[in-house]
PDB file of C-alpha atoms and ligand atoms in Angstrom:
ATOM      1  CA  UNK Q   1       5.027 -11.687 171.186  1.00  0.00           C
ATOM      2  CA  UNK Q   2       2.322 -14.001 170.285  1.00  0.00           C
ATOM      3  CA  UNK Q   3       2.877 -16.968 168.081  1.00  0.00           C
ATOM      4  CA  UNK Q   4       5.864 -15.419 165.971  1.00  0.00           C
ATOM      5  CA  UNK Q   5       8.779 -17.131 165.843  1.00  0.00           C
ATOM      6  CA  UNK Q   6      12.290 -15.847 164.275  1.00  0.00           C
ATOM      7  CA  UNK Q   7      15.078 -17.306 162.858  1.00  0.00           C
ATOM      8  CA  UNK Q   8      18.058 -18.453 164.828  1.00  0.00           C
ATOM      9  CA  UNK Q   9      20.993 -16.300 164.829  1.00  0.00           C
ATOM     10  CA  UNK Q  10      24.176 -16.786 163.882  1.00  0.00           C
ATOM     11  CA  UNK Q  11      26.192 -19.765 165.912  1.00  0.00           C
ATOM     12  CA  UNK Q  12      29.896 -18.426 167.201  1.00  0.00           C
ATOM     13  CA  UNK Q  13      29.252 -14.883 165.621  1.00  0.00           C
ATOM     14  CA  UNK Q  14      29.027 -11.344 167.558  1.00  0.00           C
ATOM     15  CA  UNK Q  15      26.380  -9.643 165.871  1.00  0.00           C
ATOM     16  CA  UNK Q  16      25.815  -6.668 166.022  1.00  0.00           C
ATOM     17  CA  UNK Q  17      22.036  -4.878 164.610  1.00  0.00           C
ATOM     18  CA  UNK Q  18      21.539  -1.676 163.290  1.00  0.00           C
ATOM     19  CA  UNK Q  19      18.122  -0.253 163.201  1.00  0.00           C
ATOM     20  CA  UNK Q  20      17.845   2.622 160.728  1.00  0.00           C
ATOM     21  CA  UNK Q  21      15.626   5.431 160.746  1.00  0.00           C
ATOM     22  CA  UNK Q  22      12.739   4.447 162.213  1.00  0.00           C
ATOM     23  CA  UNK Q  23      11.932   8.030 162.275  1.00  0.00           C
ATOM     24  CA  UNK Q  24       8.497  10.079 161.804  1.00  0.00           C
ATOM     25  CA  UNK Q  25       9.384  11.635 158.653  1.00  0.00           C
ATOM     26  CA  UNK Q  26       9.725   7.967 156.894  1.00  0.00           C
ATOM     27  CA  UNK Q  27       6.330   6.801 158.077  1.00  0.00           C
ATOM     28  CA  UNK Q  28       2.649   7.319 157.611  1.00  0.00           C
ATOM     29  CA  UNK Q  29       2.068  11.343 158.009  1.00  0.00           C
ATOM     30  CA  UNK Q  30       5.756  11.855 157.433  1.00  0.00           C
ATOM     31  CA  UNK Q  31       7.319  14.672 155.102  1.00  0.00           C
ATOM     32  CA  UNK Q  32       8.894  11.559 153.203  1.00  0.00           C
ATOM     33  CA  UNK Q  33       6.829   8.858 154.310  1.00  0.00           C
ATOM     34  CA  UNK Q  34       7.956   4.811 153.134  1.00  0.00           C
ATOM     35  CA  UNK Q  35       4.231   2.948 152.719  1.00  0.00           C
ATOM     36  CA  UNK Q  36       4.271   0.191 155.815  1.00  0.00           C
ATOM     37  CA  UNK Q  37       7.026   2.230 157.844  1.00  0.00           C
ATOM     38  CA  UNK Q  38       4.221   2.052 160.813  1.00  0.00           C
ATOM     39  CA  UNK Q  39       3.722  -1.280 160.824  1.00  0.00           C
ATOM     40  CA  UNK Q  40       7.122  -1.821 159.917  1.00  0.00           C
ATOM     41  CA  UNK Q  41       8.335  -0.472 163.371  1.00  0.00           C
ATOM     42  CA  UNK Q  42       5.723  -2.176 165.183  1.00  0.00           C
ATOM     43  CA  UNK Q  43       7.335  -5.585 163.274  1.00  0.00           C
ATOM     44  CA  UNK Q  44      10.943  -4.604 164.613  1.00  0.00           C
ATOM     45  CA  UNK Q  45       9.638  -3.812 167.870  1.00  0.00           C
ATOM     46  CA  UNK Q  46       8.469  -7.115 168.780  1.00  0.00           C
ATOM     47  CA  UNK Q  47      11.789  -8.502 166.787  1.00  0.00           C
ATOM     48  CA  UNK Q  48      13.943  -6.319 169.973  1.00  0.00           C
ATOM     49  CA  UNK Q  49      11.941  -7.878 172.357  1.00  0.00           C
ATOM     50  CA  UNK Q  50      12.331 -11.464 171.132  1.00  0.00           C
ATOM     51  CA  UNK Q  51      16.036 -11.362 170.090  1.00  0.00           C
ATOM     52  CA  UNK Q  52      17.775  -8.581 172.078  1.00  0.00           C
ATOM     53  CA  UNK Q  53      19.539 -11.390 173.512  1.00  0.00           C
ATOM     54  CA  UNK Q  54      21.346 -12.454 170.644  1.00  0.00           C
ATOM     55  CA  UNK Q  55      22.954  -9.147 169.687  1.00  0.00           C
ATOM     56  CA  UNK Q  56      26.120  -7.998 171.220  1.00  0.00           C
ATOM     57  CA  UNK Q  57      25.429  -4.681 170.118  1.00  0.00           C
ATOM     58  CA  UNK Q  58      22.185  -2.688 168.800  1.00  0.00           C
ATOM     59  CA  UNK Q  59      22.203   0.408 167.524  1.00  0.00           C
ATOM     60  CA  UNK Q  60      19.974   2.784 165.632  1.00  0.00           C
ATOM     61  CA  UNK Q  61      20.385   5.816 162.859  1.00  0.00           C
ATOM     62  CA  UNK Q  62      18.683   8.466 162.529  1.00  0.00           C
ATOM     63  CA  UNK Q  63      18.760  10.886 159.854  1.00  0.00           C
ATOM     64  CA  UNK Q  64      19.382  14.159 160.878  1.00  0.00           C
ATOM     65  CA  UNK Q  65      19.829  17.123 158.702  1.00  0.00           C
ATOM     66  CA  UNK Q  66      20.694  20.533 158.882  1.00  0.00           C
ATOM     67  CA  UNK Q  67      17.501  23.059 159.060  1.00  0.00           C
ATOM     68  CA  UNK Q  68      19.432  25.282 156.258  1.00  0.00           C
ATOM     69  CA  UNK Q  69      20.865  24.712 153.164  1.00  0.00           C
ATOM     70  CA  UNK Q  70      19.972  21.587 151.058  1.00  0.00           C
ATOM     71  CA  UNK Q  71      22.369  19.182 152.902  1.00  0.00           C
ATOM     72  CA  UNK Q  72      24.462  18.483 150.014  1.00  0.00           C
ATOM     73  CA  UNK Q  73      21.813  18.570 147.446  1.00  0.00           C
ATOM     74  CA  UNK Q  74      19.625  16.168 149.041  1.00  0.00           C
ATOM     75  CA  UNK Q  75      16.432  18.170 149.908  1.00  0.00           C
ATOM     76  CA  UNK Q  76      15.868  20.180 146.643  1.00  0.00           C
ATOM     77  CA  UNK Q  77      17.015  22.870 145.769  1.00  0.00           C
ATOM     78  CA  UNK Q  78      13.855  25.659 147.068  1.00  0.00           C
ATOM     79  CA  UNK Q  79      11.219  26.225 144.253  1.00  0.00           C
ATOM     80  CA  UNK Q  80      12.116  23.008 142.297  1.00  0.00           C
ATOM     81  CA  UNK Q  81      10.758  19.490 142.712  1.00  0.00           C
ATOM     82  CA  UNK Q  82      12.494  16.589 144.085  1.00  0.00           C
ATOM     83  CA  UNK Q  83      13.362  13.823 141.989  1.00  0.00           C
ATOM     84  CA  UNK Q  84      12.966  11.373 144.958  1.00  0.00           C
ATOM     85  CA  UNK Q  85      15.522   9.733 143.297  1.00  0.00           C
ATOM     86  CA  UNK Q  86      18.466  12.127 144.796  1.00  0.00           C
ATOM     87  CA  UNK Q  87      16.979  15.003 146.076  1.00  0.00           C
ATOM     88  CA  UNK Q  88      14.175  14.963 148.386  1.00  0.00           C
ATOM     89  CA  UNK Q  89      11.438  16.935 150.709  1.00  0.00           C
ATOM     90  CA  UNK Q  90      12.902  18.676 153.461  1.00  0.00           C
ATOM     91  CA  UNK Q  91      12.763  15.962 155.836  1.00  0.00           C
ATOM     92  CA  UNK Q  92      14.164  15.192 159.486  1.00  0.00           C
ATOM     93  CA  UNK Q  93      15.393  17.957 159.943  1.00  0.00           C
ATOM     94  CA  UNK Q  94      17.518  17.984 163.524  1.00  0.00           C
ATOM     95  CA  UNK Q  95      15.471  18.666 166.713  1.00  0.00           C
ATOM     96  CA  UNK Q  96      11.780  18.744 165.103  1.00  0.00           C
ATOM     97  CA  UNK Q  97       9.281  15.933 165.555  1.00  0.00           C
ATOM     98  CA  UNK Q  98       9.937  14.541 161.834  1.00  0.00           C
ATOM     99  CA  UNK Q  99      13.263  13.629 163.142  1.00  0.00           C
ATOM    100  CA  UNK Q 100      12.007  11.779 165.631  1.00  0.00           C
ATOM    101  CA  UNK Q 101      11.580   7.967 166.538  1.00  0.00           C
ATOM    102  CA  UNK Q 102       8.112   6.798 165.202  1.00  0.00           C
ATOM    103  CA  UNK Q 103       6.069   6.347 168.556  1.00  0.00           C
ATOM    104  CA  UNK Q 104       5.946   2.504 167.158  1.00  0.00           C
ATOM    105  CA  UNK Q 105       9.452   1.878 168.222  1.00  0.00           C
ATOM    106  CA  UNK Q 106      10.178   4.419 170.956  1.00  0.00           C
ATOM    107  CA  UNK Q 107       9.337   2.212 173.734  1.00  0.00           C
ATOM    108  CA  UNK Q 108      12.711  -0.116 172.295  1.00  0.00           C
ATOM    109  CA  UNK Q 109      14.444   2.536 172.904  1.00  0.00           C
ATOM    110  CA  UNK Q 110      15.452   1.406 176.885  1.00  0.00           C
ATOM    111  CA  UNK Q 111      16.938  -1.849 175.198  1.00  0.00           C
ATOM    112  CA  UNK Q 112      19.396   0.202 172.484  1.00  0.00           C
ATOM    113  CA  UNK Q 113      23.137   0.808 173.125  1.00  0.00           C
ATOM    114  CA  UNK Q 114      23.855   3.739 170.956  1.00  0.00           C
ATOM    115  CA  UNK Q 115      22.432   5.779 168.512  1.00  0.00           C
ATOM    116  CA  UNK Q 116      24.264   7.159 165.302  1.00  0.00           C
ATOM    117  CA  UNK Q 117      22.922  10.464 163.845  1.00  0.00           C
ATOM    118  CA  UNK Q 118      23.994  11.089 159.587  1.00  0.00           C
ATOM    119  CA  UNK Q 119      23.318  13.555 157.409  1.00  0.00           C
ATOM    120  CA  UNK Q 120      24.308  16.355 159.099  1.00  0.00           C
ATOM    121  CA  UNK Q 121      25.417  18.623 155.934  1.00  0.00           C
ATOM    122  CA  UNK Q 122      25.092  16.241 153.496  1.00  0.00           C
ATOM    123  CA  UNK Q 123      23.232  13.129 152.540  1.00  0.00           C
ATOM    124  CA  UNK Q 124      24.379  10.808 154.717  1.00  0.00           C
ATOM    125  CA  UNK Q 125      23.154   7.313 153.477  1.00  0.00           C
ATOM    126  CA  UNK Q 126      25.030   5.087 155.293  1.00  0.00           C
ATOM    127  CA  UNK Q 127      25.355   5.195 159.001  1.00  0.00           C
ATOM    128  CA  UNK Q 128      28.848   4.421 158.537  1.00  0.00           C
ATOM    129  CA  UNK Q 129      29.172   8.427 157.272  1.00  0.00           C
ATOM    130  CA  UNK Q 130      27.449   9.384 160.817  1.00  0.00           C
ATOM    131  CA  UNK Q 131      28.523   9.348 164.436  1.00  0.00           C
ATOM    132  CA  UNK Q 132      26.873   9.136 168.007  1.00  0.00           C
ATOM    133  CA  UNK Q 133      26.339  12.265 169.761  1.00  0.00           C
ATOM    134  CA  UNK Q 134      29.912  12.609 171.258  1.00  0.00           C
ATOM    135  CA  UNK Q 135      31.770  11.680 168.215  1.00  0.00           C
ATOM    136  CA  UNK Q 136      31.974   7.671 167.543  1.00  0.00           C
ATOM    137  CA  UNK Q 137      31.679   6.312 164.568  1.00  0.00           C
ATOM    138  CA  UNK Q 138      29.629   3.103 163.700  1.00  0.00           C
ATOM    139  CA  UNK Q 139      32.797   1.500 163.017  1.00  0.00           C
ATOM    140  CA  UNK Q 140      34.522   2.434 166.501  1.00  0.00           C
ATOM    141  CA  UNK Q 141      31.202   1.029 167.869  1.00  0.00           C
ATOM    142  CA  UNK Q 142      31.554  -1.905 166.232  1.00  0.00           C
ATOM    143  CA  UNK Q 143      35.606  -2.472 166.999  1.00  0.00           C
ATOM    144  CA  UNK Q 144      34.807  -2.134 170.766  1.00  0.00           C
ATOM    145  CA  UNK Q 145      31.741  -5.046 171.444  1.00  0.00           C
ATOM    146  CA  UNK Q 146      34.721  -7.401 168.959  1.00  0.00           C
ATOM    147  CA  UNK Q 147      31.653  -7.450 166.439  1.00  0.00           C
ATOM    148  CA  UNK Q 148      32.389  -9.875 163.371  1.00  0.00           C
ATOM    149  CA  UNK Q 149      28.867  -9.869 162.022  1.00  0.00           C
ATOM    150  CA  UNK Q 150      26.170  -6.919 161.548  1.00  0.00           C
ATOM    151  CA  UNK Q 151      22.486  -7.187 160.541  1.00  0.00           C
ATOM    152  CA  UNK Q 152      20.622  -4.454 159.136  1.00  0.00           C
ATOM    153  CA  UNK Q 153      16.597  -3.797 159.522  1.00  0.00           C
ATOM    154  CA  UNK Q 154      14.611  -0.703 158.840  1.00  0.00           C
ATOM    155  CA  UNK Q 155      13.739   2.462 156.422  1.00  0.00           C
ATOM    156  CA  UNK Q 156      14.388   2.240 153.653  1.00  0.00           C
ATOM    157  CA  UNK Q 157      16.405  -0.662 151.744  1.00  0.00           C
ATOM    158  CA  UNK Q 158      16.756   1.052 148.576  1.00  0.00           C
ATOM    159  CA  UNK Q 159      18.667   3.783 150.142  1.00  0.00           C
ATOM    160  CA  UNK Q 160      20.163   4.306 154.147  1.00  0.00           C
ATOM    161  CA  UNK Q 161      19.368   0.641 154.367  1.00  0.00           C
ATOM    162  CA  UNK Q 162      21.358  -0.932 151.654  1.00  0.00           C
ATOM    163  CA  UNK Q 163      24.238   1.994 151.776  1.00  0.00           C
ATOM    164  CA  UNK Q 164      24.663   1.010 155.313  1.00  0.00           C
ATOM    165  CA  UNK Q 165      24.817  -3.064 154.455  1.00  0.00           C
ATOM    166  CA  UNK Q 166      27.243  -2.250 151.762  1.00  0.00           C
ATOM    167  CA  UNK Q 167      29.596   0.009 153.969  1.00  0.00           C
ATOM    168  CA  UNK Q 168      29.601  -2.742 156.746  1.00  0.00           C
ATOM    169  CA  UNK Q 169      30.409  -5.524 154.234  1.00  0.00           C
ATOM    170  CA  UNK Q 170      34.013  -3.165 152.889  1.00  0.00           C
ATOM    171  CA  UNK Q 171      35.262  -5.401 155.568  1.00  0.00           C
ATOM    172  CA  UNK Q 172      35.970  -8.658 154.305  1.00  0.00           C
ATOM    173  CA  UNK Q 173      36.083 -10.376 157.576  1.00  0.00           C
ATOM    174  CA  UNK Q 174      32.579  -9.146 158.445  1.00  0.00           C
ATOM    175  CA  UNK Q 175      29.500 -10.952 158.195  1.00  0.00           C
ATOM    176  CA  UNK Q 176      26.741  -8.732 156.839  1.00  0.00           C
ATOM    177  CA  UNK Q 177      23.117  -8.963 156.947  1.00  0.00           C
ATOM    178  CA  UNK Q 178      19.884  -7.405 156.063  1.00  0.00           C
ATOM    179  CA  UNK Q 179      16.605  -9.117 156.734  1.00  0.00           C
ATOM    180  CA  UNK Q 180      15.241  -8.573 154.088  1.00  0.00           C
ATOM    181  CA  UNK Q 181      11.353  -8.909 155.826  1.00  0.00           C
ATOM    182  CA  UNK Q 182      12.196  -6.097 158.416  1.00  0.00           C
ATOM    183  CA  UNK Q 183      12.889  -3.370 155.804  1.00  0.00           C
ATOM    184  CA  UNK Q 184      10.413  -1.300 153.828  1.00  0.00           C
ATOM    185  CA  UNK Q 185      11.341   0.441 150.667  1.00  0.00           C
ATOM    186  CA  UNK Q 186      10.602   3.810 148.581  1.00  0.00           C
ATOM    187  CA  UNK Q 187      10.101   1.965 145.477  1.00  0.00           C
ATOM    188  CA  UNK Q 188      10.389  -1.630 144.238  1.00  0.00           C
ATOM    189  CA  UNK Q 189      12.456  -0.850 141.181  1.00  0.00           C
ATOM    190  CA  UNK Q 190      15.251   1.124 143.113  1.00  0.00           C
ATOM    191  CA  UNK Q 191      14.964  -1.668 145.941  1.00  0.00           C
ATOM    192  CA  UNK Q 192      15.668  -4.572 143.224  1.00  0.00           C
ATOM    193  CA  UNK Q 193      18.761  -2.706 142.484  1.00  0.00           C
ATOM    194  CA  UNK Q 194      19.556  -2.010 145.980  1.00  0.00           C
ATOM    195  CA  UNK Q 195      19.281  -5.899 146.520  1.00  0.00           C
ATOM    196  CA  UNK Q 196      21.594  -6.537 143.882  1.00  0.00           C
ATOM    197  CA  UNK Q 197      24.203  -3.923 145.062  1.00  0.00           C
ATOM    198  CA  UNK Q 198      23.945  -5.457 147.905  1.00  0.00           C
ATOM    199  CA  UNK Q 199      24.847  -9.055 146.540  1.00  0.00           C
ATOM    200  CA  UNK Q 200      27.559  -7.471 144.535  1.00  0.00           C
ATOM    201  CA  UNK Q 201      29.277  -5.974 147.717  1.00  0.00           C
ATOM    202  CA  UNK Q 202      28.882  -9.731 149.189  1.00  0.00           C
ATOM    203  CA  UNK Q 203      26.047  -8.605 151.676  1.00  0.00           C
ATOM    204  CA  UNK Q 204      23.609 -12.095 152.301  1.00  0.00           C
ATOM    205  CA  UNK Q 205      19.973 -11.056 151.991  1.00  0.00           C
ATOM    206  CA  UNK Q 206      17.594 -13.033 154.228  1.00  0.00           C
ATOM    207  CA  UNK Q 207      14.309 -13.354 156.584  1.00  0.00           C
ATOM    208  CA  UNK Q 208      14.015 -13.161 159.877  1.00  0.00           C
ATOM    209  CA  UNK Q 209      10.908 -14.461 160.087  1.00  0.00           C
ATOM    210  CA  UNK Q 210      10.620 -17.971 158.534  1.00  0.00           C
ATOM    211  CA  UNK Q 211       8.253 -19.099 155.556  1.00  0.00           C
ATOM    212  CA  UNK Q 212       5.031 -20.214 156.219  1.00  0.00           C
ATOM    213  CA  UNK Q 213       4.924 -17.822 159.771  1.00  0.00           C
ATOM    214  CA  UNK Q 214       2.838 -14.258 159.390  1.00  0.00           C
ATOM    215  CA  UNK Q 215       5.399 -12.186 157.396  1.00  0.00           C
TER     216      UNK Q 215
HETATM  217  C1  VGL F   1      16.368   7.824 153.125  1.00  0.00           C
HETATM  218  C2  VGL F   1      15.641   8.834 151.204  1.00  0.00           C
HETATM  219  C3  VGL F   1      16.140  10.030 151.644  1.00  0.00           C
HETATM  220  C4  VGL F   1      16.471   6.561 153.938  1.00  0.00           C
HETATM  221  C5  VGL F   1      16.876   9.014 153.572  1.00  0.00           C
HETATM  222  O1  VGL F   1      16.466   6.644 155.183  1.00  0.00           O
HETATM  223  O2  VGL F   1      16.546   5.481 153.342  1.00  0.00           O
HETATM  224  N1  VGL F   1      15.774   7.731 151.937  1.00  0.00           N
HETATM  225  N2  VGL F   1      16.761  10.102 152.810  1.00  0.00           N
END
């Protein structure tokens, strides 16, 4: 762990952390890769290993798409370009090593309580639209650790990241979070608007790394 240090969490809260799609296909050499994703994961990594002890809960997303058809629209349409604005390479596609954790973060894996798999047919943005393998959703998950608060890290704010954050804070009585330091993005533009989505849906942005340390 070095010399980082991270913020203190939340006093009286049960937080729960979702880690989203820190998968291949978002990173360096990926079909749809986010620029930093590598080092990104590394960053979350050592994040696990310094605060697994303040989360209730973690889980992580992956996207996970069906090998035919274009998911709902969101891998374009064969023979036309993506817009990479709402339709996108064929990327993680279920079972192939694109859908896979980047080999940054699969060591964390030991230390995660559940995984939720989306897109399965269709887009699938927010994690709250998945479920785990034998059929929970992120919000039974949730309901049975008592979870009142949820932080969000990973790939990529402007889209799963941000979806996910404003799904989690429909619930009024939640606390929602996204570090804002442990996320990458597809481009700054759609991430400013993300951020302010975000705001709008009452979703507090912050670091969890302070100022001044190696961000
Ligand atoms: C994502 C673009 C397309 C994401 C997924 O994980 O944020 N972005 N599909």
């Amino acid at each position: 762990m070095g010399s980082q240090s991270f913020m203190g969490s939340r006093s009286g809260s049960r937080t729960a952390l979702v880690i989203v799609d820190l998968q291949q296909d978002f990173c360096e050499g990926g079909a749809l890769p986010v620029e930093g994703g590598r080092d990104l994961a590394v960053r979350i990594s050592d994040y696990v290993r310094a605060c697994r002890g303040d989360y209730v809960l973690v889980v992580t997303t992956r996207d996970w798409h069906e090998p035919d058809g274009t998911n709902g629209g969101h891998f374009a349409a064969p023979g036309t370009d993506p817009d990479f604005l709402h339709t996108w390479p064929v990327h993680c596609v279920q079972g192939t090593p694109g859908a896979a954790y980047v080999e940054e973060f699969a060591p964390l894996l030991d230390v995660v309580d559940a995984e939720i798999l989306q897109g399965q047919g269709d887009p699938g943005y927010s994690a709250f639209s998945g479920a785990t393998s034998d059929g929970h959703t992120l919000e039974d998950l949730l309901a049975g650790v008592e979870a009142d608060s949820v932080e969000v890290v990973g790939l990529a704010t402007d889209y799963c990241v941000s979806a996910t954050a404003v799904d989690a804070a429909a619930n009024p009585e939640r606390e929602v979070a996204v570090l804002l330091d442990l996320c990458r993005e597809v481009h700054s533009s759609t991430a400013l608007a993300a951020v302010n989505r975000m705001l709008d849906a009452g979703v507090v942005i912050r670091y969890a790394i302070p100022l001044g340390a190696d961000r």
